[in-house]
CSV table of C-alpha atoms and ligand atoms in Angstrom, one decimal:
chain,number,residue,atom,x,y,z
K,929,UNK,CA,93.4,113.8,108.4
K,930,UNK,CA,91.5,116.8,108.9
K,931,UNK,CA,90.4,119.1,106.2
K,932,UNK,CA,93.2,122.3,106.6
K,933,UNK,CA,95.7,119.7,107.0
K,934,UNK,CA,98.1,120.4,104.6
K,935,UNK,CA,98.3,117.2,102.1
K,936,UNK,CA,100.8,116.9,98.9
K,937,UNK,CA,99.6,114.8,96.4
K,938,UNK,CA,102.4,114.4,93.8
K,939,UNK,CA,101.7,113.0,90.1
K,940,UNK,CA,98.6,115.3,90.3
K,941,UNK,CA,98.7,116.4,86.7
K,942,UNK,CA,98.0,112.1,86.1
K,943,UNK,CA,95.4,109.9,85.8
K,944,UNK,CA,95.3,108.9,89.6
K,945,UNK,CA,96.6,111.9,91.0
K,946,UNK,CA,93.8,114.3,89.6
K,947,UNK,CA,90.7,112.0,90.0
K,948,UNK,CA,92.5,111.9,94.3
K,949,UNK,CA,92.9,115.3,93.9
K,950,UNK,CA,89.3,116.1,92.6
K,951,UNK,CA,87.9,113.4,95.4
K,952,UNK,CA,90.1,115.4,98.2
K,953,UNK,CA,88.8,118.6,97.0
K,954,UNK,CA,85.1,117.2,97.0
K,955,UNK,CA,85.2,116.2,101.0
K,956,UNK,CA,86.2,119.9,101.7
K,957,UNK,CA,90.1,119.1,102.0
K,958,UNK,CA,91.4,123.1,101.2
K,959,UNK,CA,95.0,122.8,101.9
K,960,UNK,CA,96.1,120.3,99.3
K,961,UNK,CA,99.5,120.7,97.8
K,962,UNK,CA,99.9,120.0,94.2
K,963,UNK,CA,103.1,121.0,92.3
K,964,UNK,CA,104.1,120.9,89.3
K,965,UNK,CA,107.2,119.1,87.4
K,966,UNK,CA,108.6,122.7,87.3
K,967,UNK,CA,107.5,123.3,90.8
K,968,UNK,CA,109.2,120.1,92.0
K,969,UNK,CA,111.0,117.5,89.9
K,970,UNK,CA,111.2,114.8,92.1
K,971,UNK,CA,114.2,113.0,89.7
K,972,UNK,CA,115.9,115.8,91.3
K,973,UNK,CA,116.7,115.8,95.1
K,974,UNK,CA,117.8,119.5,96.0
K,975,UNK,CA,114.2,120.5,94.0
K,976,UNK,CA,112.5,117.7,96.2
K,977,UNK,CA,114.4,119.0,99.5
K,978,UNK,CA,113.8,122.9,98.8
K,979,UNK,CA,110.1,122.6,98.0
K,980,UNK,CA,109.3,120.2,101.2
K,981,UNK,CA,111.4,123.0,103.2
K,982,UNK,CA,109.2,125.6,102.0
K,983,UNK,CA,106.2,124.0,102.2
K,984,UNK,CA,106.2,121.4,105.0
K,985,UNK,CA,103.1,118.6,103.8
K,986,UNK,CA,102.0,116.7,106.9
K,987,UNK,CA,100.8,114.0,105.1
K,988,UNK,CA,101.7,112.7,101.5
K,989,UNK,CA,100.1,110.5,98.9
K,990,UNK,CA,103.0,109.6,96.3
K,991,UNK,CA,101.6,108.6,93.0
K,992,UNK,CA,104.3,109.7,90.6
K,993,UNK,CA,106.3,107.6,88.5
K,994,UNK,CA,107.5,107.2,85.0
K,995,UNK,CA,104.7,104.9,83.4
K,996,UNK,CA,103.5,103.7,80.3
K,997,UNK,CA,103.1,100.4,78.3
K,998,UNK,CA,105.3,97.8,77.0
K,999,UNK,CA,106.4,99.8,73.9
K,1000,UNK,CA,107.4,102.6,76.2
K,1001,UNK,CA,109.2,100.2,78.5
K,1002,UNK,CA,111.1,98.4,76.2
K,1003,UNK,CA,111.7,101.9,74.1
K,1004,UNK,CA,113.4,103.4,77.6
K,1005,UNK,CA,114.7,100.9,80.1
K,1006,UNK,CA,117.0,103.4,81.6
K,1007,UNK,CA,114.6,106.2,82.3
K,1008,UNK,CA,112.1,103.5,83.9
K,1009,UNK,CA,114.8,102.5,86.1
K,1010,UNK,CA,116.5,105.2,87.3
K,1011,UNK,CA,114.1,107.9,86.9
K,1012,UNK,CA,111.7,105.7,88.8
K,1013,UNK,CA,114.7,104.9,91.8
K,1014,UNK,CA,115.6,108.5,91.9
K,1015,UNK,CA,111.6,109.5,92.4
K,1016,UNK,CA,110.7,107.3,95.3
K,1017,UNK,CA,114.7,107.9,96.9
K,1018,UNK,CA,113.9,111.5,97.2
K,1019,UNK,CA,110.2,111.1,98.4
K,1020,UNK,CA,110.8,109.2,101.0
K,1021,UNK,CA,113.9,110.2,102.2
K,1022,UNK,CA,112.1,114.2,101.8
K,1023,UNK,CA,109.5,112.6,104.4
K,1024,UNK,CA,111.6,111.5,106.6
K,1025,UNK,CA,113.7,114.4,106.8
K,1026,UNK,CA,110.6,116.9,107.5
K,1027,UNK,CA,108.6,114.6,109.7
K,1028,UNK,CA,105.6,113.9,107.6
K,1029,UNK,CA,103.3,111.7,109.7
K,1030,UNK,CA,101.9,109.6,107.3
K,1031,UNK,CA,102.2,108.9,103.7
K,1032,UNK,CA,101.2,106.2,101.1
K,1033,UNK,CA,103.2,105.4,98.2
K,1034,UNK,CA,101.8,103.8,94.9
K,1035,UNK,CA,103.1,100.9,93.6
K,1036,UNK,CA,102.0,98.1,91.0
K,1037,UNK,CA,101.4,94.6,91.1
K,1038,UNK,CA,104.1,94.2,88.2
K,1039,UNK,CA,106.3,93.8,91.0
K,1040,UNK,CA,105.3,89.8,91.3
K,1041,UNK,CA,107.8,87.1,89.6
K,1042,UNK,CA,106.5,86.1,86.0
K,1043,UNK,CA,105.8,82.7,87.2
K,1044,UNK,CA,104.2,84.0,90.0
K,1045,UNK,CA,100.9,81.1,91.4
K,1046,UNK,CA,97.8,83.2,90.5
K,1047,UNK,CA,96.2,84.8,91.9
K,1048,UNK,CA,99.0,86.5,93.1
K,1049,UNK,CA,99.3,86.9,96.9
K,1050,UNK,CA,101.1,89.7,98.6
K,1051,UNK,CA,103.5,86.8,100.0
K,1052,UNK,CA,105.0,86.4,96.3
K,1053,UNK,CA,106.9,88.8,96.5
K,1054,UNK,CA,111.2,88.8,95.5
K,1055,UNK,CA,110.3,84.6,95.4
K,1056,UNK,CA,111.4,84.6,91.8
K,1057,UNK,CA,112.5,86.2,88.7
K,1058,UNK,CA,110.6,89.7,87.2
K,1059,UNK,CA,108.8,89.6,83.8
K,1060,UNK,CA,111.6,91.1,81.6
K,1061,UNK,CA,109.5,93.6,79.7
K,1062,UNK,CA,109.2,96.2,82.6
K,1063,UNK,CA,111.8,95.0,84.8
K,1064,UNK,CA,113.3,98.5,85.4
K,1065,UNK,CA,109.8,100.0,86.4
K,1066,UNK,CA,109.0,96.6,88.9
K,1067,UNK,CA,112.4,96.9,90.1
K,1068,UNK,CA,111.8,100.6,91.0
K,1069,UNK,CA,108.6,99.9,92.5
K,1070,UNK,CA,110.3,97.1,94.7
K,1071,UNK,CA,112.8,99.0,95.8
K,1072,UNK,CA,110.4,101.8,97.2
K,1073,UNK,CA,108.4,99.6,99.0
K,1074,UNK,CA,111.8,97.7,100.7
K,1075,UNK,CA,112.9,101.5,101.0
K,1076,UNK,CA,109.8,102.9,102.9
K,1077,UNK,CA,109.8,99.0,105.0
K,1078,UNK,CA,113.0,99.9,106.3
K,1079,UNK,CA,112.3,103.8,107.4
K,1080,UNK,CA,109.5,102.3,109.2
K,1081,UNK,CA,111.7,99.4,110.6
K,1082,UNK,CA,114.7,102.2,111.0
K,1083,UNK,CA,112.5,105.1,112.6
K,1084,UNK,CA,108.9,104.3,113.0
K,1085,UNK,CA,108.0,106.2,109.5
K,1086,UNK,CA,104.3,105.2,108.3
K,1087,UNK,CA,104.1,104.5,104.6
K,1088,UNK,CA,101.1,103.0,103.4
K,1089,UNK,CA,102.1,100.5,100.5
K,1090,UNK,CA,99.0,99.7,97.7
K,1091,UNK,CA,100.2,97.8,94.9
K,1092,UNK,CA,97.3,98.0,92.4
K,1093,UNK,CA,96.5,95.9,89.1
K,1094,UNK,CA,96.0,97.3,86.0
K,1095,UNK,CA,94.2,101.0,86.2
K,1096,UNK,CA,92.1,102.6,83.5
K,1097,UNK,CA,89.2,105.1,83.4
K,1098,UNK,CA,88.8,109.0,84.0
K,1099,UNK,CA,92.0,111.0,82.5
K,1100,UNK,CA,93.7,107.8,81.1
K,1101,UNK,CA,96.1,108.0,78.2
K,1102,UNK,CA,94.7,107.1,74.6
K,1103,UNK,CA,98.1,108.0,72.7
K,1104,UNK,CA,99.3,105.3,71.6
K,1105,UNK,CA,103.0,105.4,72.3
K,1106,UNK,CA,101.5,105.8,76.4
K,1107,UNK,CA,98.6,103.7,76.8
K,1108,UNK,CA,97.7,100.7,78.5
K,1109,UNK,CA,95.5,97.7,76.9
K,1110,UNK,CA,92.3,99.0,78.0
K,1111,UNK,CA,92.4,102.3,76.5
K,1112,UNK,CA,94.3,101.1,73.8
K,1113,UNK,CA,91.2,98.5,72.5
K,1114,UNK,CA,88.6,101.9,73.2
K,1115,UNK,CA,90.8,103.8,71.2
K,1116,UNK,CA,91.3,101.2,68.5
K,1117,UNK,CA,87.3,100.0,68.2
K,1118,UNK,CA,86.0,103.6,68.7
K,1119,UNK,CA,88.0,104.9,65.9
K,1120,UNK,CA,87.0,101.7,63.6
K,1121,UNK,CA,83.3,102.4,64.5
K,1122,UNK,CA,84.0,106.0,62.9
K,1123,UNK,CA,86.0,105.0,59.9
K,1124,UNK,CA,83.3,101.8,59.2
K,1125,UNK,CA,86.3,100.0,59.5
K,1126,UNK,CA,85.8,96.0,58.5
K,1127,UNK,CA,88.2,94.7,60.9
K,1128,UNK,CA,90.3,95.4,63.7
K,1129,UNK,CA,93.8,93.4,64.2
K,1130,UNK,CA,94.8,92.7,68.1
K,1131,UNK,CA,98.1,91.5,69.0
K,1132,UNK,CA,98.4,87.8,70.6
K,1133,UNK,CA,95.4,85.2,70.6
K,1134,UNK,CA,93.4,87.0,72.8
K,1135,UNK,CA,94.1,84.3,75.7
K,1136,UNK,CA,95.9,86.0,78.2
K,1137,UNK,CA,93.6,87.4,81.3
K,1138,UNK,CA,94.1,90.7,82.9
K,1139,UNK,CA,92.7,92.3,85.9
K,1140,UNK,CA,91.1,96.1,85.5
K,1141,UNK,CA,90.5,98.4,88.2
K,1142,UNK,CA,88.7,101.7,87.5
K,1143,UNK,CA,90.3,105.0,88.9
K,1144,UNK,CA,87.7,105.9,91.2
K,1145,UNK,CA,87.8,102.3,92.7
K,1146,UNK,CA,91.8,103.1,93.3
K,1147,UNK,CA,90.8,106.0,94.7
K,1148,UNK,CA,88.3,104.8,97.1
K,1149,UNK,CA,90.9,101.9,97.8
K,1150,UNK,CA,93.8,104.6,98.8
K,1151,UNK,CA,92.0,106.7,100.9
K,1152,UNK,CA,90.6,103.7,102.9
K,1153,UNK,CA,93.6,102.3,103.3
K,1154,UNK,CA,95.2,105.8,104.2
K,1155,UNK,CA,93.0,105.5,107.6
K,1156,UNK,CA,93.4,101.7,108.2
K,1157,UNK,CA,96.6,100.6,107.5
K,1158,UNK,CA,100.1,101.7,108.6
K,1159,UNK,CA,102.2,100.4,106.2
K,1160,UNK,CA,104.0,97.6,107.7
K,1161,UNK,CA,102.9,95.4,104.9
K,1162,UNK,CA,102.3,95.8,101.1
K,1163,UNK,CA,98.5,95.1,100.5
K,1164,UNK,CA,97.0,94.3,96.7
K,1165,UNK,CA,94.6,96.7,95.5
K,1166,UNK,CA,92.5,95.1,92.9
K,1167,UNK,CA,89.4,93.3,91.9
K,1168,UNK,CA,90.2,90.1,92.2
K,1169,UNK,CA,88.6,89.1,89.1
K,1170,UNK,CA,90.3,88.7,85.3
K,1171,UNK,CA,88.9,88.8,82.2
K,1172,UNK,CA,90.6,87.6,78.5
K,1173,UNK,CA,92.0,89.8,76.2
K,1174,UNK,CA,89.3,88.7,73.8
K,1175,UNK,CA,86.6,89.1,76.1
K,1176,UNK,CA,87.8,92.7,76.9
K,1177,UNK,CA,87.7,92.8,73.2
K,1178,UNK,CA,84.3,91.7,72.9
K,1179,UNK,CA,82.9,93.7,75.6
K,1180,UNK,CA,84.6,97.4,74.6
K,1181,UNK,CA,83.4,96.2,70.9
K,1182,UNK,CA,80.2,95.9,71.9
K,1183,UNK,CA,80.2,99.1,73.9
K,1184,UNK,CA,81.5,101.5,71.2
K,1185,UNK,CA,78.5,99.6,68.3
K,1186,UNK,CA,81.5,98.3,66.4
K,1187,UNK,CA,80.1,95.3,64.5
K,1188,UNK,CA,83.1,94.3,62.2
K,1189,UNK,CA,85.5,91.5,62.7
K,1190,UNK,CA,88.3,91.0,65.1
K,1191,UNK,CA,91.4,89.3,63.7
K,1192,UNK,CA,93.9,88.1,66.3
K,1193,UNK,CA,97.9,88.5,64.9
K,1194,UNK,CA,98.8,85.4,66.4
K,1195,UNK,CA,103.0,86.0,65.2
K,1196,UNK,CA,102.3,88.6,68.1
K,1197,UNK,CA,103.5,87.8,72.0
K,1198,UNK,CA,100.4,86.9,74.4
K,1199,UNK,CA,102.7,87.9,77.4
K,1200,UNK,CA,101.9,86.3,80.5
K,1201,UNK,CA,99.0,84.0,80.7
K,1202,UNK,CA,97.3,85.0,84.0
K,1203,UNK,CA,97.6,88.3,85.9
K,1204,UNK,CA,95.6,88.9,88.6
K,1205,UNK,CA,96.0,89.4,92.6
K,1206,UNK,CA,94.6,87.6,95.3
K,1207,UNK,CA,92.5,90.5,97.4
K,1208,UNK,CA,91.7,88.6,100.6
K,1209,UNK,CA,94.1,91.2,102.7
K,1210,UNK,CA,92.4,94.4,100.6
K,1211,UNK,CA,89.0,92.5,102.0
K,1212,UNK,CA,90.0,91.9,105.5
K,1213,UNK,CA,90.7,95.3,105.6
K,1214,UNK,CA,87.3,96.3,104.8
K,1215,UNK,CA,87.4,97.6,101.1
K,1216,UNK,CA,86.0,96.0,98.1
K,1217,UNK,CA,85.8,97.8,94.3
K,1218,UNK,CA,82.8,98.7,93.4
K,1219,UNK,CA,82.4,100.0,89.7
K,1220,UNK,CA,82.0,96.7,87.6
K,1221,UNK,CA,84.0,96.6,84.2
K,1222,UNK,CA,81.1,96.4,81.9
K,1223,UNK,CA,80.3,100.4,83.9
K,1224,UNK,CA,83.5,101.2,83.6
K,1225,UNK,CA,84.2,100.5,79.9
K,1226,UNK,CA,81.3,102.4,79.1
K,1227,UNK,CA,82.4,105.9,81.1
K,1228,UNK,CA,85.8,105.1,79.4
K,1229,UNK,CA,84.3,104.9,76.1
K,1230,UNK,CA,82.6,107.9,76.3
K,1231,UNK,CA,85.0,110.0,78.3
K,1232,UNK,CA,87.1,109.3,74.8
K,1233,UNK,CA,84.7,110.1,72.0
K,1234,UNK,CA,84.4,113.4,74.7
K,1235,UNK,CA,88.4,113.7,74.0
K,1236,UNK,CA,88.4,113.4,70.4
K,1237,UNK,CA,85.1,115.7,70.1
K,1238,UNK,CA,87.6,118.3,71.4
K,1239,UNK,CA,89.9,119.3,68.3
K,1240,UNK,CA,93.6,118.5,69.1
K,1241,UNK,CA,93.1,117.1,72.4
K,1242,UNK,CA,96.6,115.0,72.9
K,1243,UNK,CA,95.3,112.6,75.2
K,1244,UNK,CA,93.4,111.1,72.3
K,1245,UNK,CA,96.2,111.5,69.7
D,273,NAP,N1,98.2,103.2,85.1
D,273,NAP,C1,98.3,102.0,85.6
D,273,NAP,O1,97.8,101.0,85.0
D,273,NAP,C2,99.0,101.7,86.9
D,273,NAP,C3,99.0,100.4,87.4
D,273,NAP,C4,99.6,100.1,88.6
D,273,NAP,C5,100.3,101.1,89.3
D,273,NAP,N2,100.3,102.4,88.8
D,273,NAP,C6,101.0,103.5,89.6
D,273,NAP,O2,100.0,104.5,89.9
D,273,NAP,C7,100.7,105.8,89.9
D,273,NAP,C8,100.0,106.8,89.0
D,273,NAP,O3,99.9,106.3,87.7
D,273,NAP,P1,99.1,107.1,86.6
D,273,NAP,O4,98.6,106.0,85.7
D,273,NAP,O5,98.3,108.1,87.2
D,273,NAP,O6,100.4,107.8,85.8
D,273,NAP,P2,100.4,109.0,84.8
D,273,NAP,O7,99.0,109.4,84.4
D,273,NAP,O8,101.4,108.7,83.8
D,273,NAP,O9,100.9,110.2,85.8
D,273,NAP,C9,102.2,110.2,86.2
D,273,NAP,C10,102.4,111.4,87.1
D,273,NAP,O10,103.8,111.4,87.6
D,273,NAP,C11,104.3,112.7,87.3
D,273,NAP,N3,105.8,112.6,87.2
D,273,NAP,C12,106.5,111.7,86.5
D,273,NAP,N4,107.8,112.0,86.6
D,273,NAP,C13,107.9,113.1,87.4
D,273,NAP,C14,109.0,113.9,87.9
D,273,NAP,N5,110.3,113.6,87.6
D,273,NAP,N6,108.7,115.0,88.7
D,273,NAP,C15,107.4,115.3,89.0
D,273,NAP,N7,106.4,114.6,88.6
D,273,NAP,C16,106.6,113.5,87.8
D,273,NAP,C17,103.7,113.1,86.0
D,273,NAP,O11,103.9,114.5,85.8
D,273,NAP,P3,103.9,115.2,84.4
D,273,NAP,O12,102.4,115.5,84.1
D,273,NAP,O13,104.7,116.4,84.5
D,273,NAP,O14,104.4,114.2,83.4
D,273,NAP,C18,102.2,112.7,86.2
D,273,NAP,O15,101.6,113.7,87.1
D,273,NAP,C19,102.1,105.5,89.5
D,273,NAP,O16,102.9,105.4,90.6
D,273,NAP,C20,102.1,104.2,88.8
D,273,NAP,O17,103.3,103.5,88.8
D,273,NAP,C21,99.7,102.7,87.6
């Protein structure tokens, strides 16, 4: 990729999108192409088809998608089916159309069966049924990665296929309704550090582990694998090391100075028990995350009490 190559980067305006975008613009890349929803709503084909006619990306980093958290998921199967289909349809079948020569398309490590062995290797994949809470968004994500296998297969097309563990950090979601764990426990403990709040109720028991990559690690980890791979093969992007939701809990506790109780609403689901991908492919390939979670939680933590500092900033809502 050279620098005046012209790039799109689409889900720009979101939490992984901007942080590439800001890292692209930081190594001198000038040319990169970042529309808008109203510039180019990729649930809509002709939109997707007119704007790639116009402006003709040679390379493309696809990181949209509907997303959001189990409350979200449940709230709009539809939409994080089919609005999710329709996005990666028309992205890849865009690229093929107007020749770009390579692209990378995001997709999740939700896309493992529910009793998938742990850590979860790459060759798990479609070898058993989907955890039913977000099937409609793993489903999606499946069927984009099958989609851009077989335009590779079909006519040589290079799509470079992460599937990443859970994300947080930089330009996360804090709203409630959006977020993901993570941000949901800084939001929770940093507001009960403000009120002097005596407790803080957490769904589950606290039990289940969960593997957290920072958005600057997942940045690193897409432009490395941008050069190096060429997308015959999906290829985890993680850490490779869990953590329990209590020790999360602990740690982000800890981090904000909130010194009151935590009370565990055991009537609440614990979801899975284990989540977390095997990265021995990510390390053969020559890429390891960096920013440890104890550094991370602590740029998230203050990156929020930034947010709420700022007077009706939604992202903290
Ligand atoms: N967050 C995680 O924990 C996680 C984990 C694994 C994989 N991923 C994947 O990583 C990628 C980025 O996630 P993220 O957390 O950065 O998401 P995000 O902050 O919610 O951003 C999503 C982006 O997609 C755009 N978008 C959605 N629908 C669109 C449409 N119809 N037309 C044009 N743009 C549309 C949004 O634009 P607007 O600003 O207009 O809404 C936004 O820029 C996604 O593919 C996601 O599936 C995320």
């Amino acid at each position: 990729m050279n620098s005046s190559d012209p790039i799109l980067i689409t889900g720009g305006t979101g939490m992984v999108g901007s942080r590439l975008v800001a890292q692209l613009q930081s190594q001198g890349f000038d040319r990169l192409l970042v529309p808008s929803r109203q510039e180019m709503d990729l649930c809509d084909s002709r939109s997707v088809d007119a704007w790639f006619e116009q402006h003709r990306p040679k390379y493309a980093f696809f990181l949209a998608a509907q997303v959001g958290g189990i409350m979200a998921n449940i709230e709009d199967p539809t939409g994080f089916l089919a609005n999710n289909l329709r996005i990666v349809v028309n992205q890849l079948s865009a690229c093929h159309q107007f020749g770009v020569e390579k692209s990378l398309l995001l997709g999740s490590s939700c896309i493992y069966p529910r009793e998938c062995p742990q850590p979860m290797r790459e060759e798990s994949l479609l070898t058993g049924p989907l955890e039913p809470t977000n099937e409609g968004y793993a489903i999606a994500k499946i069927a984009g990665l099958r989609l851009a296998q077989a335009y590779r297969k079909q006519y040589g097309m290079k799509c470079v296929l992460p599937m990443p563990c859970n994300i947080y950090g930089t330009g996360d979601h804090f709203e409630l309704e959006r977020s993901h764990v993570l941000s949901a426990l800084v939001k929770r403990f940093c507001d009960a550090k403000e009120a002097k709040a005596g407790e803080v109720v957490l769904w589950g028991t606290g039990a289940a582990r969960r593997e957290f990559i920072h958005v600057d690690d997942v940045v690193a980890g897409i432009l490395h694998l941008f050069k190096v791979a060429e997308g015959e093969e999906i290829i985890n992007l993680g850490t490779g090391e869990d953590v329990s939701i209590a020790e999360l809990a602990a740690l982000i506790a800890a981090e904000t100075g909130y010194e009151g109780e935590i009370v565990w609403d055991t009537s609440r689901p614990d979801g899975m028990l284990r989540k977390c991908t095997d990265v021995s492919r990510l390390a053969a390939s020559g890429f390891k995350a960096r920013i440890s979670l104890r550094e991370g939680v602590r740029r998230t933590v203050s990156e929020y009490r930034t947010l709420v500092g700022q007077d009706s900033n939604p992202r903290a809502a």
